Coordinates of C-alpha atoms in Angstrom, one line a residue:
X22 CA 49.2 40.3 17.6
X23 CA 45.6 40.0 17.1
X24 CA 45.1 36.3 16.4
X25 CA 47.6 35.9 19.6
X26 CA 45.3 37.3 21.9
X27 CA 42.3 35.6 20.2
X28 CA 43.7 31.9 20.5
X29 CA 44.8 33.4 24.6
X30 CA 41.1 34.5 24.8
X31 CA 39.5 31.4 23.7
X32 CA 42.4 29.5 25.8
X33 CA 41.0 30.7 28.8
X34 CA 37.4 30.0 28.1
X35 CA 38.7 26.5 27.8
X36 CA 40.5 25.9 30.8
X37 CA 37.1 27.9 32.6
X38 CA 35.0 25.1 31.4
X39 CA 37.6 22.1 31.9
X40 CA 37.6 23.6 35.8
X41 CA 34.4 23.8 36.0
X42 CA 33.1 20.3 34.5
X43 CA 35.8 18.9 37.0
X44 CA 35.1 20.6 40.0
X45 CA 31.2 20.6 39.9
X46 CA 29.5 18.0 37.4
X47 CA 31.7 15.3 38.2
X48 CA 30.5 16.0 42.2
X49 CA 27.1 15.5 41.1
X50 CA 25.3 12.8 42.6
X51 CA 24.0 10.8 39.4
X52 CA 21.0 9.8 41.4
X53 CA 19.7 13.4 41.5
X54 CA 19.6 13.9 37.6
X55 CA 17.5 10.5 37.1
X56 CA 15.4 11.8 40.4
X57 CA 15.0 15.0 38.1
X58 CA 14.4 14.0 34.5
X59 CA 11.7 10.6 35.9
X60 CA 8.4 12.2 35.6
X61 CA 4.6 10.6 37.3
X62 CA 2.4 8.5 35.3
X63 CA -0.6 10.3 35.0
X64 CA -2.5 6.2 35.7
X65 CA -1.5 3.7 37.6
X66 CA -3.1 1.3 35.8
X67 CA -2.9 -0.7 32.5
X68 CA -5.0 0.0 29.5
X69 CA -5.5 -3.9 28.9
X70 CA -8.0 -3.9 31.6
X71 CA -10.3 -1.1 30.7
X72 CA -13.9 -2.2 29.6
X73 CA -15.3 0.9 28.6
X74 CA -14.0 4.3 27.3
X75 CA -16.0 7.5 26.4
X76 CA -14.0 10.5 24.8
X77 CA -16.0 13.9 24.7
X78 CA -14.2 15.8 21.3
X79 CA -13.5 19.4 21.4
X80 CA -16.1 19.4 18.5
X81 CA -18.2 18.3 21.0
X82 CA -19.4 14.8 20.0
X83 CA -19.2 11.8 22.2
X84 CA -17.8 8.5 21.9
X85 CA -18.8 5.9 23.5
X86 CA -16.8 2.5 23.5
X87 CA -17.1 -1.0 25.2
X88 CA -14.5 -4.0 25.0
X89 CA -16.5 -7.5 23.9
X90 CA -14.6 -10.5 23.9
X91 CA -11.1 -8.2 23.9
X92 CA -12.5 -6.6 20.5
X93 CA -13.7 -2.3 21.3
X94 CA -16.8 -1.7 19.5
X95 CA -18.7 1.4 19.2
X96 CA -22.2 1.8 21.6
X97 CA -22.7 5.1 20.9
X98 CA -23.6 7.6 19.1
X99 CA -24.7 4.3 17.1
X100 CA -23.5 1.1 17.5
X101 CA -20.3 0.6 14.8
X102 CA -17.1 -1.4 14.1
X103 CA -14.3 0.6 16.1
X104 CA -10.8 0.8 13.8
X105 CA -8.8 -0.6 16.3
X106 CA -5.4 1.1 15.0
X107 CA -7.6 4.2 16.3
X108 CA -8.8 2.8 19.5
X109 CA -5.3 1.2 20.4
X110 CA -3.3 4.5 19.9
X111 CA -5.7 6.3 22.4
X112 CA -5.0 3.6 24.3
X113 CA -1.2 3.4 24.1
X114 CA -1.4 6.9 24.5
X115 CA -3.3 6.9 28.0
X116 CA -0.3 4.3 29.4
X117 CA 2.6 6.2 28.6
X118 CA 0.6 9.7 29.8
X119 CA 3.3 11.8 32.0
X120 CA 2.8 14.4 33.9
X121 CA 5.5 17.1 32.9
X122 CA 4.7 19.3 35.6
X123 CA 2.3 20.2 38.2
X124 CA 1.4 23.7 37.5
X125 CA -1.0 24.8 40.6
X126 CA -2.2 22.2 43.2
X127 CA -5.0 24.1 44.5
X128 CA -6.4 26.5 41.7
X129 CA -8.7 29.2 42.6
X130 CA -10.3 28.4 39.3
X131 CA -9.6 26.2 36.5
X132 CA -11.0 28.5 34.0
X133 CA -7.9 30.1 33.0
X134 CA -6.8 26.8 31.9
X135 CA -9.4 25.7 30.1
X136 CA -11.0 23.4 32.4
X137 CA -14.1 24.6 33.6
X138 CA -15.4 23.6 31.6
X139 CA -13.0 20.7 29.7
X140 CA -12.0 21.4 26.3
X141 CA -12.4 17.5 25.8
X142 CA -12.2 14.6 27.7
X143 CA -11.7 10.8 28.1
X144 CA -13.3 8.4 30.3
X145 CA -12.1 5.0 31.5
X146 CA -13.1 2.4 33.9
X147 CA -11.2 -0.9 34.6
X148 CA -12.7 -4.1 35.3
X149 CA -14.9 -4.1 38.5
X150 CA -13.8 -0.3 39.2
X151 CA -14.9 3.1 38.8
X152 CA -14.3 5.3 36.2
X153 CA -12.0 8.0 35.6
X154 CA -11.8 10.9 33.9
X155 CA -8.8 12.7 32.6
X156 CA -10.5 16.6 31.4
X157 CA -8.0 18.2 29.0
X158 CA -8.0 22.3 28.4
X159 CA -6.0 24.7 26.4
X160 CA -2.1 24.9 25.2
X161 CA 0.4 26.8 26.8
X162 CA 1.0 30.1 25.4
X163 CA 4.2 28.5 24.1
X164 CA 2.0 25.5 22.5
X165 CA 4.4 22.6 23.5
X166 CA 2.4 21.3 26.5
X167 CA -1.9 20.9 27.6
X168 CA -3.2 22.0 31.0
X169 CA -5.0 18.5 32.2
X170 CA -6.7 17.1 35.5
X171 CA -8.2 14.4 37.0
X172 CA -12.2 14.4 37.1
X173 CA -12.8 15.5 41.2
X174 CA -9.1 16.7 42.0
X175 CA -8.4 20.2 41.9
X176 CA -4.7 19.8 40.6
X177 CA -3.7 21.2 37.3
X178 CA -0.7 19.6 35.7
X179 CA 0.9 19.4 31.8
X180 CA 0.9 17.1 30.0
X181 CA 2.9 17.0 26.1
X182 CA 0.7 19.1 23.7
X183 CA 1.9 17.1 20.9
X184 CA -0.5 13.9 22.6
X185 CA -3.3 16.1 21.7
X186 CA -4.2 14.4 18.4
X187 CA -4.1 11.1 19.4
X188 CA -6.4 12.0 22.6
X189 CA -9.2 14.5 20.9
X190 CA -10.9 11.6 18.5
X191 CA -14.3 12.2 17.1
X192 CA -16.8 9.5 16.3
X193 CA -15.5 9.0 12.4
X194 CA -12.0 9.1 13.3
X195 CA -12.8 6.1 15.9
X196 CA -14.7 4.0 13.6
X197 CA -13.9 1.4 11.0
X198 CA -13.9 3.6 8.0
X199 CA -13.0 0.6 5.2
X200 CA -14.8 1.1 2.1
X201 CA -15.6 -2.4 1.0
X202 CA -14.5 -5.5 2.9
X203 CA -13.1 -9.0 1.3
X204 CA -10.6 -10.9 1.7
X205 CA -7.7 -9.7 0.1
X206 CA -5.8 -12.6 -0.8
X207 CA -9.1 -14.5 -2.0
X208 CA -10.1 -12.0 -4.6
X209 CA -10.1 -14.1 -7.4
X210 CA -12.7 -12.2 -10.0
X211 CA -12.9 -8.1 -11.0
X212 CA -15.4 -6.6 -12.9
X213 CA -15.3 -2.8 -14.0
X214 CA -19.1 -1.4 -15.2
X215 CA -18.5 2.0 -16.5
X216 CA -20.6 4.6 -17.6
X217 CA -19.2 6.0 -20.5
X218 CA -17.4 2.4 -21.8
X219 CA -18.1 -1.4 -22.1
X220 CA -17.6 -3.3 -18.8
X221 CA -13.9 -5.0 -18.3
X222 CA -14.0 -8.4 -16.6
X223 CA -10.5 -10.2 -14.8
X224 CA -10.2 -13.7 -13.8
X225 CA -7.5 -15.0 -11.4
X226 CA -6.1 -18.3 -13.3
X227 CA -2.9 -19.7 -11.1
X228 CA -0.5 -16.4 -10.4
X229 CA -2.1 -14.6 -13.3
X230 CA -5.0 -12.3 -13.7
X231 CA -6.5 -12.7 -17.7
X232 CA -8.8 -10.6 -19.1
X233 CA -12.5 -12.2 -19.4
X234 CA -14.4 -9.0 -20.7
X235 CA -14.1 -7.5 -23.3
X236 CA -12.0 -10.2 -24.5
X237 CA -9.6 -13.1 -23.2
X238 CA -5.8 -11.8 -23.0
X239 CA -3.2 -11.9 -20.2
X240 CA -3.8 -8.7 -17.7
X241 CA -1.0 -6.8 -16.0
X242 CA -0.7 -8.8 -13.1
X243 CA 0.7 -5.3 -11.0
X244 CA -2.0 -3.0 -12.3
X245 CA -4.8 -5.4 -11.8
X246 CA -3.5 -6.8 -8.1
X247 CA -2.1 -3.3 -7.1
X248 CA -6.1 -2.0 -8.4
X249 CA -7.6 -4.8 -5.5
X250 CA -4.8 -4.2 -3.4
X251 CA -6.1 -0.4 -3.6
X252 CA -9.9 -1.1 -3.1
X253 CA -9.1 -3.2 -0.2
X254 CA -7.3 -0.4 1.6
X255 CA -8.8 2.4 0.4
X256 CA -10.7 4.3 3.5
X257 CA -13.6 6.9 4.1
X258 CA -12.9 10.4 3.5
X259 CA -16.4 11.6 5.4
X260 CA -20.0 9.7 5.9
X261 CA -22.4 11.6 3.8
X262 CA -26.0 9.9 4.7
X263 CA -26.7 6.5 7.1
X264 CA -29.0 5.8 4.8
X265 CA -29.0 7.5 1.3
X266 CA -31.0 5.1 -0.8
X267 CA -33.7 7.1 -1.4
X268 CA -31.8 10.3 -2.2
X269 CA -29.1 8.6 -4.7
X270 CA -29.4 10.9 -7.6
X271 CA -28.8 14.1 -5.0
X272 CA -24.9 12.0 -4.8
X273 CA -25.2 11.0 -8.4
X274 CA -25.3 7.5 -7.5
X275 CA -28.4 6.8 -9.2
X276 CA -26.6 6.5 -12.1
X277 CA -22.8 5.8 -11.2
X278 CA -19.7 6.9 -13.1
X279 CA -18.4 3.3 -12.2
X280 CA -19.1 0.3 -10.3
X281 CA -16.2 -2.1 -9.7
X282 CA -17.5 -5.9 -8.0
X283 CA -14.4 -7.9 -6.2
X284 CA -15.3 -11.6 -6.3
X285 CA -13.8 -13.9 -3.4
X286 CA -15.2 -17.8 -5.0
X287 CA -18.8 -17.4 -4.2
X288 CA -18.6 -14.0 -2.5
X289 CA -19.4 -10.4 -3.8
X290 CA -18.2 -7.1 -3.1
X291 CA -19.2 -4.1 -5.1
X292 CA -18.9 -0.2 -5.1
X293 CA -20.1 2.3 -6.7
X294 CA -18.7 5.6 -7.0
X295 CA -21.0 8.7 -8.2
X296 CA -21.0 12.5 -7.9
X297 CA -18.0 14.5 -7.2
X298 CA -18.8 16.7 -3.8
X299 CA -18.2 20.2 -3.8
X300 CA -15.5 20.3 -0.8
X301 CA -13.0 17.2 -3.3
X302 CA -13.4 13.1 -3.2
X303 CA -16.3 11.1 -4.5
X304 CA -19.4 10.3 -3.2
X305 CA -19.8 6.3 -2.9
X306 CA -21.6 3.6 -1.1
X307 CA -21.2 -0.3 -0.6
X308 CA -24.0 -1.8 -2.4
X309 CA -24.7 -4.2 0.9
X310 CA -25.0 -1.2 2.7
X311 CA -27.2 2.0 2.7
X312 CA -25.0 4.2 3.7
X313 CA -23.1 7.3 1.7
X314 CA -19.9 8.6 1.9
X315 CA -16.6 9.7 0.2
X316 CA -13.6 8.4 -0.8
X317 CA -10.4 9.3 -2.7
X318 CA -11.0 10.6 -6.4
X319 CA -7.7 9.0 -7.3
X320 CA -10.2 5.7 -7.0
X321 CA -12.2 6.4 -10.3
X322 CA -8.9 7.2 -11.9
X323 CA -8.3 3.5 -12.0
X324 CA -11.2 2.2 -12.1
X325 CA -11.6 4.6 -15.7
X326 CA -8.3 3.4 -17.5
X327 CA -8.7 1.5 -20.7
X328 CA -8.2 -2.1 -21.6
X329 CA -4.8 -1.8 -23.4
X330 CA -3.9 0.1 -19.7
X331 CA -4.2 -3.2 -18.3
X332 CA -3.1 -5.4 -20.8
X333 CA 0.1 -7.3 -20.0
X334 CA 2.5 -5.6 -22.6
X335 CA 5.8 -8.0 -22.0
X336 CA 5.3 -10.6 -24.5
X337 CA 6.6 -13.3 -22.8
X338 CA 7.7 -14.5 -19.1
X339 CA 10.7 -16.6 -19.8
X340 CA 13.8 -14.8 -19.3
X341 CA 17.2 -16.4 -20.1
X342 CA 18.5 -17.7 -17.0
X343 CA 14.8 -19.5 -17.2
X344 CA 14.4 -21.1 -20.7
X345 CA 15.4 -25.0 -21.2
X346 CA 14.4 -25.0 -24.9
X347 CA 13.4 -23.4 -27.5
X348 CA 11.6 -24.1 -30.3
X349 CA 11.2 -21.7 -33.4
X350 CA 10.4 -21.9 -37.0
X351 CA 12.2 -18.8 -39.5
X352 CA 11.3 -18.4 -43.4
X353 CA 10.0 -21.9 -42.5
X354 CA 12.9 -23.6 -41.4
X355 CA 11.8 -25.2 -38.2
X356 CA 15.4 -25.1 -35.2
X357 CA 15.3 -26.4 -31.8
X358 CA 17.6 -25.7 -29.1
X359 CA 17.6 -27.8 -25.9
X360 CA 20.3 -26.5 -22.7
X361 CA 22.4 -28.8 -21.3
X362 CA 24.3 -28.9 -18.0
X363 CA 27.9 -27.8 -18.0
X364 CA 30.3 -31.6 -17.4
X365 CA 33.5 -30.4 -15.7
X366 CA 36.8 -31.6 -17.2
X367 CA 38.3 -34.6 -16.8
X368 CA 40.1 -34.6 -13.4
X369 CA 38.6 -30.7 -11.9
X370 CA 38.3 -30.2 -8.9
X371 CA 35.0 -30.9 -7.0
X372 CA 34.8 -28.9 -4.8
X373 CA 35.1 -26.2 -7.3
X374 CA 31.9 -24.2 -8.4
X375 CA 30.3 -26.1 -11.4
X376 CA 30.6 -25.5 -15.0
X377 CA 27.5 -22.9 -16.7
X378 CA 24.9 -24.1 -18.9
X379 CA 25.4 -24.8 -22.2
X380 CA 22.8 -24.6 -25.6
X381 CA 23.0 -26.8 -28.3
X382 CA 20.8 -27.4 -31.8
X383 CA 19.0 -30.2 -31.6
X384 CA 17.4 -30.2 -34.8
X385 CA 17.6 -30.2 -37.9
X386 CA 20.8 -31.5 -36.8
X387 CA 22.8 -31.6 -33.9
X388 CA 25.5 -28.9 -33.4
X389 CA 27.6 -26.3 -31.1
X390 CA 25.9 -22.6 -30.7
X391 CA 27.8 -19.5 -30.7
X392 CA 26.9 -19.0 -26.9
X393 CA 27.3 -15.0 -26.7
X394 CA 24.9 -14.4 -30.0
X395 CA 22.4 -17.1 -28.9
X396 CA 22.0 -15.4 -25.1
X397 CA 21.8 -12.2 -26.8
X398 CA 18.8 -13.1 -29.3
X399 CA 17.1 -14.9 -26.2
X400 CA 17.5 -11.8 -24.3
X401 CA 16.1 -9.2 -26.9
X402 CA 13.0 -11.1 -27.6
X403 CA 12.4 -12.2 -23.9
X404 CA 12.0 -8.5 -23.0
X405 CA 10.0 -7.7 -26.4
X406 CA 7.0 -5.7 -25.2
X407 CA 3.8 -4.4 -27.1
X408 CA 3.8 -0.2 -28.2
X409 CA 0.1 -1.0 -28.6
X410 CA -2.8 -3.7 -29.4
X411 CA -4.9 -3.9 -32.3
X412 CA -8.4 -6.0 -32.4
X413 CA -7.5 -7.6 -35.8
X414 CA -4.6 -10.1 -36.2
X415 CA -2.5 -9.7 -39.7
X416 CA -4.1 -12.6 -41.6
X417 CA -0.6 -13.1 -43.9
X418 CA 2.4 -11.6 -43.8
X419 CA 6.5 -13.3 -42.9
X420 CA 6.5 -15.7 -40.1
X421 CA 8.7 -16.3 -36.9
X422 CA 7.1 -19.0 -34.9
X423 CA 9.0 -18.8 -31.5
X424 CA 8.1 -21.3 -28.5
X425 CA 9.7 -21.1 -25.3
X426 CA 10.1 -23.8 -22.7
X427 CA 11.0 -22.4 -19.2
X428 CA 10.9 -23.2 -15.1
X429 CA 10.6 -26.8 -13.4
X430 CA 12.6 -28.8 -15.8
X431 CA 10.4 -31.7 -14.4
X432 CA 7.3 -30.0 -15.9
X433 CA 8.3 -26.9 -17.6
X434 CA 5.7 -24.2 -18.7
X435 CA 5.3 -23.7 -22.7
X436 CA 4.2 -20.5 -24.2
X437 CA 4.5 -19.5 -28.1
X438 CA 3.9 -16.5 -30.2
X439 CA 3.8 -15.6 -33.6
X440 CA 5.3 -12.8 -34.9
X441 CA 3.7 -11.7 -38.9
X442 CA 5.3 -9.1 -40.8
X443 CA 3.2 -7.5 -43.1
X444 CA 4.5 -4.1 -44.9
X445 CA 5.8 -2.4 -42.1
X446 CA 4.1 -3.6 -39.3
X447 CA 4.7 -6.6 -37.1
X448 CA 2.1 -7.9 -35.3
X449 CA 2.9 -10.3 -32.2
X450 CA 0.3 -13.1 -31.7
X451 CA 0.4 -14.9 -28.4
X452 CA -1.6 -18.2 -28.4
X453 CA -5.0 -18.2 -26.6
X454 CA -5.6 -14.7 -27.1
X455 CA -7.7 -12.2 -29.1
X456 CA -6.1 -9.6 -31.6
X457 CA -2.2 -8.9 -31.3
X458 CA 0.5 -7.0 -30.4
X459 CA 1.8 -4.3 -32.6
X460 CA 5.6 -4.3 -31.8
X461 CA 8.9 -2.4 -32.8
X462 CA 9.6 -2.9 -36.2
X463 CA 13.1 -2.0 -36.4
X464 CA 13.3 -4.1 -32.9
X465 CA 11.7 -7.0 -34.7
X466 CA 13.8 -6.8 -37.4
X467 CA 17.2 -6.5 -35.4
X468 CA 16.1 -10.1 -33.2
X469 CA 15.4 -11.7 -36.9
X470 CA 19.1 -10.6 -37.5
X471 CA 20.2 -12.0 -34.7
X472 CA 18.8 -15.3 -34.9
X473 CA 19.9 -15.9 -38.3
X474 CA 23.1 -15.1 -37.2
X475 CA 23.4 -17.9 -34.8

């Protein structure tokens, strides 16, 4: 009985809302909801042709700005490069400004709004015009919208509260705050000075980045590149001094914890990061200019990691799918494999999709290969990597000689390495560098397996 009168209950709440949808929103005249819901521009006209802006922060500083040949630089309070991703969202911000209601046309006083005076403030003027002011006060008790006027009209209006962050911009947060400027894609040399370590050195060669201090090995390519990738885009956290040259050791930059140099061909970079402050980051300055300020600790982090951090542990770049030959020499019996293209039977169809790749032994003699247990070994010591490097290559020892041909058939790229057993340890030697690999033994020993097997 009770679930009856329930479902009659709810029933008639249903058919109360079908009348009234019916009988009152669908007389509606749409023109009046789209008359109700379009709100006023705050200006009627277009960022694109201011020349100058001034923006008086709630902190009170001022900022002054001026357009030069379409590029906002900062006049005042001393004349800097403006981060235009900062000046163009105080822009954008000013075109799409609504007003989301007028809340008294003719105040008695604007003080209860915090207007009189302005919390903070912007200032535009257009090409051959005058300049306006829009004068910004407190939030709404509920915190979702900003009382605002116009500079010489008496009428308060709202505008969204949440526009208040891209509107109230202090001198630092309008300037260009990178922390050492190069060209990223030019970087082409890295050096690393450290305080408590010898220097590290990095040469771009082709696609790679190789080691030139403290000795000559393949670098990570990520962890080097992702390091300048870093530097480039890493960003002021404060500006300590305009000039702190002749206080350094009060930011510990006298004597840095690190320096790092980006080279771009004849170009130089270089910064050096000192003292940690009290409040967190680092205390730094670009050595072509005397100004201090902080960054990021998470900068010295990898700017302190060790040689072997950055050493490129995969032992070699071919990959199956890549290699046209290989060429390897086991308890000094010397094999070469060479692949050939797949030839479709006699009388296939051509349009069908074309046979795969086959290897074959070349020498000592020609013959068929076991295709599953050669791809395998191919694929276990392609993705070989280093567990650690050691300064001193093992001088004897059992020998695999392994050279790989891989990429443009037309000119393919060679790279070898030798692998020396001795006791226990296998040491991986690639050819052009210092010291060697220390690799898996029982990994080493299961890819000698599977190439005798083949």
């Amino acid at each position: 009985m009770r679930g009856g009168r329930s479902l009659l209950i709810l029933l008639v709440i249903a058919l109360g809302l079908g009348a009234y949808i019916y009988f009152v929103e669908s007389k509606r005249d749409p023109s009046s909801t789209t008359a109700a819901e379009k709100k006023d521009k705050v200006f009627s006209v277009n960022s694109s042709t201011f020349d100058d802006l001034e923006i008086q922060a709630a902190s009170g500083e001022t900022t002054a700005l001026k357009k030069k040949n379409g590029i906002w630089e900062i006049v005042a309070p001393e004349a800097m490069t403006a981060d235009a991703g900062e000046v163009g969202g105080v822009l954008s911000s000013l075109d799409g400004l609504e007003i989301q209601r007028v809340v008294d046309e003719k105040p008695a006083s604007a003080k209860e709004f915090g207007l009189e005076p302005a919390r903070f403030s912007i200032a535009f003027r257009a090409a051959g015009g005058t300049s306006t002011r829009l004068q910004l006060g407190r939030k709404t008790p509920a915190g979702s919208d900003l009382y605002a006027r116009l500079e010489g009209q008496p009428r308060v209006f709202l505008i969204s509260g949440y526009l208040e962050d891209s509107l109230n911009k202090t001198p630092f947060s309008l300037r260009d705050k990178t922390v050492l400027k190069f060209e990223r894609d030019a970087a082409d040399t890295v050096t690393i000075e450290r305080a408590d370590s010898p220097a590290l050195g990095f040469a771009k060669k082709g696609s790679d980045w190789r080691f030139s201090k403290p000795y000559d090995a393949k670098a990570d390519f990520n962890t080097v590149d992702g390091l300048v990738g870093k530097l480039a885009q890493a960003r002021m956290t404060s500006v300590e001094a305009a000039d702190g040259t002749k206080d350094l050791k009060k930011y510990g930059l006298d004597k840095p914890q690190a320096t790092v140099t980006i080279g771009t061909g004849s170009s130089r970079a270089a910064l050096a990061l000192g003292g940690t402050k009290d409040s967190g980051g680092l205390y730094a300055r670009d050595l072509s200019r005397p100004m201090v300020f902080t960054v990021d600790a998470s900068l010295l982090e990898d700017l302190k990691k060790n040689p072997d951090d950055l050493r490129r542990k995969e032992l070699f770049e071919f990959r199956t799918f890549s290699a046209s030959s290989i060429d390897m020499t086991l308890a000094g019996k010397n094999t070469v494999f060479e692949k050939e293209k797949g030839k479709a039977p006699a009388g296939a169809d051509p349009a069908a999709p074309p046979p795969p790749d086959v290897w074959k032994q070349t020498k000592p003699s020609a013959a068929d290969v076991d295709q599953a247990k050669f791809t395998d070994a191919l694929t276990a010591i392609a993705t070989l990597q280093v567990e650690k490097f050691t300064d001193k290559a093992h001088a004897t020892g059992e020998d695999l000689v392994f050279t790989a041909k891989f990429g443009d058939t037309a000119a393919p790229s060679t790279e070898t390495v030798r692998f020396r057993k001795s006791g226990s340890v296998v040491h991986a030697i690639r050819t052009g560098e210092s010291g060697a690999g220390i690799v898996s033994t029982t990994e080493y020993d299961r890819i000698v397996g599977l190439l005798k097997a083949i």
